[in-house]
PDB file of C-alpha atoms in Angstrom:
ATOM      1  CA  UNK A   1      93.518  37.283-111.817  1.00  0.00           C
ATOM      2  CA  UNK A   2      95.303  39.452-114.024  1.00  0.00           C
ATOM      3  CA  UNK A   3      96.635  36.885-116.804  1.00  0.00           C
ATOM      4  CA  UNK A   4      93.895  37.891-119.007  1.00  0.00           C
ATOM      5  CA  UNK A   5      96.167  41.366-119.709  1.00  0.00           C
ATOM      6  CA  UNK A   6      99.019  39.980-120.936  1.00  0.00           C
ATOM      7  CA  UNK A   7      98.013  39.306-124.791  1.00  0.00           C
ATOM      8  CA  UNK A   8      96.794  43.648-124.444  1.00  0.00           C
ATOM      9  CA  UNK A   9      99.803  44.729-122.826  1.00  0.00           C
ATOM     10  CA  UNK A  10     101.607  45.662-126.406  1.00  0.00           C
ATOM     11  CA  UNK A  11      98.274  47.428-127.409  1.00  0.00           C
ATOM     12  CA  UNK A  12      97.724  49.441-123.780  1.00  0.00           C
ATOM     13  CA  UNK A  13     101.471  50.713-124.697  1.00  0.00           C
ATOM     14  CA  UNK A  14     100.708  52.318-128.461  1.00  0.00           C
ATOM     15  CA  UNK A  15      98.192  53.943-127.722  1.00  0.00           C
ATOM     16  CA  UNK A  16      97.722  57.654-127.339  1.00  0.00           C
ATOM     17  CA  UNK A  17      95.058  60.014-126.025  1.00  0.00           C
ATOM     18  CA  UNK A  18      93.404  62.219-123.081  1.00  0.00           C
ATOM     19  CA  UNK A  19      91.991  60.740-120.187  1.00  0.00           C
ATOM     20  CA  UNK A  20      87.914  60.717-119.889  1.00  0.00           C
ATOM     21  CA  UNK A  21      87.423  60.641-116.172  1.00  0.00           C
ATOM     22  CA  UNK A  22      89.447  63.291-115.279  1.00  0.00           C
ATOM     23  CA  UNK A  23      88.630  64.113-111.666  1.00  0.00           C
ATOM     24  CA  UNK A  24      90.780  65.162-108.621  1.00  0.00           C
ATOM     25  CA  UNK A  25      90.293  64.058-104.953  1.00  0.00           C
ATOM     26  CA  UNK A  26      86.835  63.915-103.783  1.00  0.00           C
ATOM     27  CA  UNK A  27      84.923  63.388-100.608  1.00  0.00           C
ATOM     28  CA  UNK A  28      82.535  60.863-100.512  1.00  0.00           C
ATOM     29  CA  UNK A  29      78.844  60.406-100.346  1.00  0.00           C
ATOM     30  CA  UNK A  30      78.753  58.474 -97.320  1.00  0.00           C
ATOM     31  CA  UNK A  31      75.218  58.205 -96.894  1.00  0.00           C
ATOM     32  CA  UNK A  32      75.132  57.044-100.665  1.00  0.00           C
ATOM     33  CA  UNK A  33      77.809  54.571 -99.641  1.00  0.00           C
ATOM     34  CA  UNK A  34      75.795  53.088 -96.781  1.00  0.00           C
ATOM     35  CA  UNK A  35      72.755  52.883 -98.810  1.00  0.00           C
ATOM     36  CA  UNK A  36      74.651  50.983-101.046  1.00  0.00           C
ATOM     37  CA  UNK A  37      76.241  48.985 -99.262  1.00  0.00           C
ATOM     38  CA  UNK A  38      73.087  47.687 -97.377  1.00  0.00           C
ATOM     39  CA  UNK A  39      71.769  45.964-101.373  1.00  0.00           C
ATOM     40  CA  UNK A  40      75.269  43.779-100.286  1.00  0.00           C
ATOM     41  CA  UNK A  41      74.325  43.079 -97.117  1.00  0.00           C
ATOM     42  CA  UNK A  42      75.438  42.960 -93.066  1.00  0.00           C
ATOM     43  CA  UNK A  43      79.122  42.496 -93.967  1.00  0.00           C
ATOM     44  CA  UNK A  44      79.552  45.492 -96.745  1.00  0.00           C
ATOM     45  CA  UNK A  45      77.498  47.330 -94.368  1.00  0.00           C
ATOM     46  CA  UNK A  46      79.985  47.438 -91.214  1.00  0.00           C
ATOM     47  CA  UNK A  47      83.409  47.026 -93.090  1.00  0.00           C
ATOM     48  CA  UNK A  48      82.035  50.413 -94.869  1.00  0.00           C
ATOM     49  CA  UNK A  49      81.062  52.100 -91.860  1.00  0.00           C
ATOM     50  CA  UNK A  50      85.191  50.811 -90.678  1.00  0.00           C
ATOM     51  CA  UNK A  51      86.377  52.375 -94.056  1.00  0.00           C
ATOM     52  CA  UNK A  52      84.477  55.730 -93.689  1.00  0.00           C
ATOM     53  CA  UNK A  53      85.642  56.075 -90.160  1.00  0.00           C
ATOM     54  CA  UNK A  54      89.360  54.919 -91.326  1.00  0.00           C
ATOM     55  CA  UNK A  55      89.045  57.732 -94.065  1.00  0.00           C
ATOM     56  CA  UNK A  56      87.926  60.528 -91.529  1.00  0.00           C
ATOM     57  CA  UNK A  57      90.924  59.414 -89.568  1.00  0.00           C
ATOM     58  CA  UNK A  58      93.330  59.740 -92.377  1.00  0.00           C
ATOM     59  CA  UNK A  59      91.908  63.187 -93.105  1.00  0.00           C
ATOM     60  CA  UNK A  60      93.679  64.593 -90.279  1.00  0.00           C
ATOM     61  CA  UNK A  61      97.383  62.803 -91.025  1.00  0.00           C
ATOM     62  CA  UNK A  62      99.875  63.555 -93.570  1.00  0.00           C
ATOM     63  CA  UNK A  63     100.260  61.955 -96.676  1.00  0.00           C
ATOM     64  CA  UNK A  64     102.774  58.913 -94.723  1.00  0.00           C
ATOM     65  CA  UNK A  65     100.434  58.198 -91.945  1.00  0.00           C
ATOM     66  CA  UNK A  66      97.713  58.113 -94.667  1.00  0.00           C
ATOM     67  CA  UNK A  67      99.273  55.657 -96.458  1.00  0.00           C
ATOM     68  CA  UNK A  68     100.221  53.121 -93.329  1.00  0.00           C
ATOM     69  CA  UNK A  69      96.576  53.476 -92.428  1.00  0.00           C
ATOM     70  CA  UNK A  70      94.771  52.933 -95.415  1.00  0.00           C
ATOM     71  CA  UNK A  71      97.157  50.307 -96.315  1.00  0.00           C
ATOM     72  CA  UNK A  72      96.881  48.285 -93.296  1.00  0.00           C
ATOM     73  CA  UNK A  73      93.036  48.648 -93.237  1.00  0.00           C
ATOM     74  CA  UNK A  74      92.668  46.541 -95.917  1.00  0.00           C
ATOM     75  CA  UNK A  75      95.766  43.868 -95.849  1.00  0.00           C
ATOM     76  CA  UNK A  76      94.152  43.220 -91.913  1.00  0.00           C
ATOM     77  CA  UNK A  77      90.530  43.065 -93.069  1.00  0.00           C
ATOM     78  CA  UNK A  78      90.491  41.401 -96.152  1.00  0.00           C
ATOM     79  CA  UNK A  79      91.511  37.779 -96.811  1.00  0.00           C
ATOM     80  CA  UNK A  80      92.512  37.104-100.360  1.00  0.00           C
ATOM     81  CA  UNK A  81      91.077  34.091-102.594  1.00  0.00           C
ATOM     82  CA  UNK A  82      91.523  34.267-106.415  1.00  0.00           C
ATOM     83  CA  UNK A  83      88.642  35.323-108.642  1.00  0.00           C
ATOM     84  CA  UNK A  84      87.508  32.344-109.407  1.00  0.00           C
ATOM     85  CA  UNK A  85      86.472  31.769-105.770  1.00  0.00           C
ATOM     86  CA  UNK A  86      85.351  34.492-105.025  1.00  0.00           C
ATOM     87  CA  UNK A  87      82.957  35.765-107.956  1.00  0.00           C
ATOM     88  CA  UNK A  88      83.700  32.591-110.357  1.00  0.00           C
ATOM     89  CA  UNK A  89      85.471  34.344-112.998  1.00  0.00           C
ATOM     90  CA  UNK A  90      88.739  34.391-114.110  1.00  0.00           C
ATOM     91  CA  UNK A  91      89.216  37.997-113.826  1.00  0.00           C
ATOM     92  CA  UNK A  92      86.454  39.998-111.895  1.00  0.00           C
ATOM     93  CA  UNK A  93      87.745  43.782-110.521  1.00  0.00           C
ATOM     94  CA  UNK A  94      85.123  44.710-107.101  1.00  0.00           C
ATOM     95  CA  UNK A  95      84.626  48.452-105.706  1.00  0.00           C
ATOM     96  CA  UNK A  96      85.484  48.139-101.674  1.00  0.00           C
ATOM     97  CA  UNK A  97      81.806  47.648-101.120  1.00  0.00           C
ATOM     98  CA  UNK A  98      81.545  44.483-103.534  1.00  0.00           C
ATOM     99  CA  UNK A  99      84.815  43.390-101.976  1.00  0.00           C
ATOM    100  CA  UNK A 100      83.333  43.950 -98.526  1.00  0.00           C
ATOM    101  CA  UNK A 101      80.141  41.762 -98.910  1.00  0.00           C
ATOM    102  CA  UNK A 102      82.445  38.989 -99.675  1.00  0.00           C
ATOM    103  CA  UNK A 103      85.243  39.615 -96.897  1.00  0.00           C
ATOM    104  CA  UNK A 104      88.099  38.227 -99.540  1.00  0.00           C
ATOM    105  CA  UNK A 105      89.651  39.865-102.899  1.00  0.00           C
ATOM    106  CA  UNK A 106      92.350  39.452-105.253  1.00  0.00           C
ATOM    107  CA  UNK A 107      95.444  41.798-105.411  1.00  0.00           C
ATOM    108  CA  UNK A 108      93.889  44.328-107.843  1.00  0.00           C
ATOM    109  CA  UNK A 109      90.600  44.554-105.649  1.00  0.00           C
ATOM    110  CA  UNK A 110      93.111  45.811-102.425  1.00  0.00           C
ATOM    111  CA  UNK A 111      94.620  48.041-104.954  1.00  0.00           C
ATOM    112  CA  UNK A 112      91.759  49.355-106.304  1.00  0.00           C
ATOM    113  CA  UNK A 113      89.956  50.087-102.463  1.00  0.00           C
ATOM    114  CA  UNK A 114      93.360  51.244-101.427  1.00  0.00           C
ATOM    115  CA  UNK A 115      93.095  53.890-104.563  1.00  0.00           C
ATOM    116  CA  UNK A 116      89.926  55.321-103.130  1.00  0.00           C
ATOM    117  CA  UNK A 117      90.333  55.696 -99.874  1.00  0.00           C
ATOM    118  CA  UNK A 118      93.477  57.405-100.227  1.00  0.00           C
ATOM    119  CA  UNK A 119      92.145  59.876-102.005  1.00  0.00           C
ATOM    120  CA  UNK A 120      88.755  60.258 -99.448  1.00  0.00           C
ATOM    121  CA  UNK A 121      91.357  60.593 -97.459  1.00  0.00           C
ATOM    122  CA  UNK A 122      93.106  63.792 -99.484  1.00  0.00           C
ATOM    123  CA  UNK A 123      95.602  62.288-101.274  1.00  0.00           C
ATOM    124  CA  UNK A 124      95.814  63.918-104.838  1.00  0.00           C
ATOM    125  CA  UNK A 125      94.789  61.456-107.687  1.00  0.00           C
ATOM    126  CA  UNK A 126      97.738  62.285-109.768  1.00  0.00           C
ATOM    127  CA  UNK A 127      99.810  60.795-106.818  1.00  0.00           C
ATOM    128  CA  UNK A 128      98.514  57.252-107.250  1.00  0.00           C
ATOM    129  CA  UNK A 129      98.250  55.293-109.670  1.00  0.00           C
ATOM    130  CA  UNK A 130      97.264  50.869-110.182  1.00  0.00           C
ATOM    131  CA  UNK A 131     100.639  49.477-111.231  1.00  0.00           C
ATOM    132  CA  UNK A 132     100.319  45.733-113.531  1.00  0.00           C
ATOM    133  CA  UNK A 133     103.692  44.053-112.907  1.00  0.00           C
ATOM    134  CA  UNK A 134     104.957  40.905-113.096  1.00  0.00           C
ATOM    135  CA  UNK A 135     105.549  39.697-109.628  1.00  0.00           C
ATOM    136  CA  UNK A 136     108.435  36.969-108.859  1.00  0.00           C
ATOM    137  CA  UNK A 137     107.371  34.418-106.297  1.00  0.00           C
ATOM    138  CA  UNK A 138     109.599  32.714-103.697  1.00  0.00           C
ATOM    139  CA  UNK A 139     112.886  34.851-104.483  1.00  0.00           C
ATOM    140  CA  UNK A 140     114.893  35.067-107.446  1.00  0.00           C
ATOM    141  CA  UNK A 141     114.314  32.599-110.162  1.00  0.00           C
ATOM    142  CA  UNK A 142     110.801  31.906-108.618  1.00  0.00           C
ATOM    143  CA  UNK A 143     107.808  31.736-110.429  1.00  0.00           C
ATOM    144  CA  UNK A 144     106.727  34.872-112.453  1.00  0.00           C
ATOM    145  CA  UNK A 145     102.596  36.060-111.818  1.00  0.00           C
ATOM    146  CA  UNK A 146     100.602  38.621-112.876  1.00  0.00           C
ATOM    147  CA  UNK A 147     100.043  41.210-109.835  1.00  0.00           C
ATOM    148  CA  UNK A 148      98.762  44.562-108.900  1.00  0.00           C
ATOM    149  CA  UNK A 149      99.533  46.963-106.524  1.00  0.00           C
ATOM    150  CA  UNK A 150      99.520  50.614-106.012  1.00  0.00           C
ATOM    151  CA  UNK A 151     102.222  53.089-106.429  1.00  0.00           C
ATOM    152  CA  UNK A 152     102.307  56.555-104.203  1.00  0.00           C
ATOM    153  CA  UNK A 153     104.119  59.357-106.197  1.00  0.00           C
ATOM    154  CA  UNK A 154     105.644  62.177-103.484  1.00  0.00           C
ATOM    155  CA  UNK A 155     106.396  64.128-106.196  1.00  0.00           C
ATOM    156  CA  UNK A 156     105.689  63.915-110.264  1.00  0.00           C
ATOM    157  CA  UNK A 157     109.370  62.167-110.394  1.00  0.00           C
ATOM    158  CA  UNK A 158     110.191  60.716-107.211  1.00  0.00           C
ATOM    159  CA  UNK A 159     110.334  57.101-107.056  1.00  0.00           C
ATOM    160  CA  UNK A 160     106.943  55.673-106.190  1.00  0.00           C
ATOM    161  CA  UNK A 161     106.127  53.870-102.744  1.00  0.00           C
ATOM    162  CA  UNK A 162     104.512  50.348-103.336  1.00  0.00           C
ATOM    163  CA  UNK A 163     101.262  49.155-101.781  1.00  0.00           C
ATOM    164  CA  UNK A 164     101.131  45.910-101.974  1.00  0.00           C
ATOM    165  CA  UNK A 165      98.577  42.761-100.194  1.00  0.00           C
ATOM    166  CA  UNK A 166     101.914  40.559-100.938  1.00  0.00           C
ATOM    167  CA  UNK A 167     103.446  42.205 -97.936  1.00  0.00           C
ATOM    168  CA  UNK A 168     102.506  44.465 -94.959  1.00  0.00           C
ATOM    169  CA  UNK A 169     105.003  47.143 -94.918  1.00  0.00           C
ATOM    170  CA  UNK A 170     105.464  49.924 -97.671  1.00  0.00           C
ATOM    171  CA  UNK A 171     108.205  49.937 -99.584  1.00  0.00           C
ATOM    172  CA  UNK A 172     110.243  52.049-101.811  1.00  0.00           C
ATOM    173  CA  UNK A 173     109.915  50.730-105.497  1.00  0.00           C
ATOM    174  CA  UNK A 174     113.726  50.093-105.209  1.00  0.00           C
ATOM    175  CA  UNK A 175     113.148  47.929-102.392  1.00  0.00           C
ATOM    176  CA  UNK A 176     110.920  45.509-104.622  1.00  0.00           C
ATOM    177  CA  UNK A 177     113.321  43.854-107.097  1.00  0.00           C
ATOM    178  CA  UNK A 178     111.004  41.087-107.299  1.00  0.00           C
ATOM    179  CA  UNK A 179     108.237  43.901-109.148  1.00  0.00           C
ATOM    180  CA  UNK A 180     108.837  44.038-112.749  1.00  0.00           C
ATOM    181  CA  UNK A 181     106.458  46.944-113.543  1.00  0.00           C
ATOM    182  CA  UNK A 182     104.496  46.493-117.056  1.00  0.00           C
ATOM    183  CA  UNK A 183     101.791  49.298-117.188  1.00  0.00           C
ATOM    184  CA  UNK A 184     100.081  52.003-114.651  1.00  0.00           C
ATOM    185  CA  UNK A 185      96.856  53.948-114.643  1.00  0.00           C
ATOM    186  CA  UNK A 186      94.413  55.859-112.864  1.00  0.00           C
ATOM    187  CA  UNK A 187      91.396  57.782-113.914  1.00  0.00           C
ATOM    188  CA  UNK A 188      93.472  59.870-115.488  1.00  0.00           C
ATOM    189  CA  UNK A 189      95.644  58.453-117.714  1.00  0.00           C
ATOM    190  CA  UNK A 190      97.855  55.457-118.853  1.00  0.00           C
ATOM    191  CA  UNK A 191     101.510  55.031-118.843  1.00  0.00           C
ATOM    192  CA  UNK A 192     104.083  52.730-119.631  1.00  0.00           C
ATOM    193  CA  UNK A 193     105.886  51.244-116.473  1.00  0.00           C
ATOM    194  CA  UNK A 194     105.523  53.434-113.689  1.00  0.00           C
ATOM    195  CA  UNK A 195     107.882  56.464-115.244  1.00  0.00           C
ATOM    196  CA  UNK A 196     107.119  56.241-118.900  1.00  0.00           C
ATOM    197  CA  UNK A 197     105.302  58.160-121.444  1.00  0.00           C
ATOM    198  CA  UNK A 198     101.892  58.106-121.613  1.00  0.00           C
ATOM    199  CA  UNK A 199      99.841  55.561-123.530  1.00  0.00           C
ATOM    200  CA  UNK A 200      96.582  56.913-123.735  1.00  0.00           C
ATOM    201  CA  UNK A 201      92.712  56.787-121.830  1.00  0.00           C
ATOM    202  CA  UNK A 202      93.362  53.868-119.564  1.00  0.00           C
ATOM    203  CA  UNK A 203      88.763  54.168-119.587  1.00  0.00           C
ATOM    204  CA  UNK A 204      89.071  53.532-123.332  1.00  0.00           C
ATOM    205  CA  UNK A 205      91.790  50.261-123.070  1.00  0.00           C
ATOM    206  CA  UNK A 206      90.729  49.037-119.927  1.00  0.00           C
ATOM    207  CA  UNK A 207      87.263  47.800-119.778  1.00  0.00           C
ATOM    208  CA  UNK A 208      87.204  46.530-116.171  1.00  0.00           C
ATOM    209  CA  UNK A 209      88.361  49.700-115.000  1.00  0.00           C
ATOM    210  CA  UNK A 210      86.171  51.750-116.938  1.00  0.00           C
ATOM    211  CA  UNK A 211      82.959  49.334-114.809  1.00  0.00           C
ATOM    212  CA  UNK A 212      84.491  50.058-111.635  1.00  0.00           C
ATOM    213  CA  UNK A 213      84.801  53.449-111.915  1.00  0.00           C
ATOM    214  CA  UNK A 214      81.005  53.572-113.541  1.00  0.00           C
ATOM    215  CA  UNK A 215      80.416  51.721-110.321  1.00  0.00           C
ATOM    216  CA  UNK A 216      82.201  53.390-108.079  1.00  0.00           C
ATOM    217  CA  UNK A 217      80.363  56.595-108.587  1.00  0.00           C
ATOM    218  CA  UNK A 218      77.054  55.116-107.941  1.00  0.00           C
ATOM    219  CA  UNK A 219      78.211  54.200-104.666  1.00  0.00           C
ATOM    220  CA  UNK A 220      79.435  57.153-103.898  1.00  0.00           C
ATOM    221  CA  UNK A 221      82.724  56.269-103.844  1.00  0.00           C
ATOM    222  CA  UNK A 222      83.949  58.667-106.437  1.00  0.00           C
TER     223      UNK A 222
END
C-alpha cells in the first residue's frame, strides 16, 4: 500500500534537483531475465517468458496498440492482494519477476511492470511516468485511497492516458474524475501532479523506487 507516502508528500514537492538514473528506452537482457527469474521459481519463469514474448509483440505496434497490450497483459495475469498478503509488509514495491513468482500485486507493482515493458516495447521513458493519486472509491463521496497508476504522455503537454489495475480500459486523464493526482516520477525525474514543475531526483526521495530500479537492472529489466 501506498499510505506510507502521505506524511512525504509535502517534502517530495520542495525539493529540487537532476535525476540520477537518467536512461532512455532499452531492450532487455532476456537471457539475464530468464536466469533470473528461474532463483523465483516455475511461475516467474513462464509469466516472463509471456512478458518477453508480449514485448516482442508490442515492438512491431504503435505506441496505442502498445499500450492496450501491455496493459491488458498484466490486469489479465495478475490478481491483486495488498502487501501485506502478499510479501507481509505494509508497503513492499516488486520488479515483474518478483511479482510473477507470486502471481498477485498491489496497484503500484502493475504500474511499475507496466512501466517496463512499455518501454521494452519502444515507448520513450519521458512518455511515462508512476502517477501517486488519491483514488475515490465507489463514486463520488466514496472513500478516498492511496493508488498508483501509470500515465502515457503523447506529447510533452498533452493530457496523459491512465493505466490503471482499477479498470480494464485506458482512459483519458479527463475521463478519471475519481483520480486526484498528488505526485509523478520516473527514472528521470519528479514532478508535482502530473503537469507541474519539477520537484527533484525521484532516486534521492523515493527509496522504494530507487531498490527497484537497483533491482531491475540486475534482472535485466532495465
Amino acid at each position: 500500500m501506498l499510505l506510507a507516502l502521505l506524511p512525504v508528500v509535502a517534502a517530495l514537492v520542495l525539493a529540487l534537483g537532476g535525476g540520477l538514473w537518467s536512461a532512455g528506452a532499452r531492450a532487455w537482457d532476456t537471457q539475464q531475465m530468464l536466469r533470473q527469474a528461474q532463483r523465483h521459481g516455475a511461475r516467474s519463469v513462464d509469466l516472463a517468458q509471456a512478458l518477453i514474448e508480449t514485448v516482442q509483440m508490442g515492438q512491431r505496434m504503435d505506441d496505442e496498440r502498445r499500450l492496450e497490450l501491455v496493459n491488458q497483459f498484466f490486469n489479465r495475469r495478475i490478481y491483486f492482494r495488498d502487501d501485506i498478503e502478499v510479501w507481509g509488509q505494509v508497503d513492499y514495491w516488486a520488479t515483474p519477476l518478483e511479482m510473477f513468482a507470486q502471481g498477485q500485486g498491489d496497484c503500484e507493482d502493475y504500474a511499475i511492470g507496466k512501466y517496463f515493458a512499455l518501454m521494452a516495447a519502444g515507448v520513450p521513458q519521458a512518455r511515462l511516468r508512476l502517477v501517486y493519486v488519491r483514488a475515490t472509491l465507489g463514486g463520488p463521496g466514496g472513500v478516498q485511497q492511496a493508488h498508483m497508476v501509470l500515465a502515457y504522455y503523447p506529447a510533452p503537454t498533452a493530457e496523459p492516458l491512465i493505466l490503471d489495475n482499477l479498470i480494464g480500459d485506458i482512459r483519458p486523464a479527463s475521463r478519471r474524475p475519481d483520480l486526484q493526482p498528488v505526485f509523478s516520477f520516473n527514472a528521470d525525474g519528479l514532478w508535482q501532479g502530473t503537469q507541474g514543475p519539477g520537484a527533484g531526483d525521484p532516486t534521492a526521495r523515493l527509496s522504494r523506487w530507487r531498490e527497484v530500479l537497483i533491482k531491475a537492472r540486475e534482472q535485466g529489466l532495465f
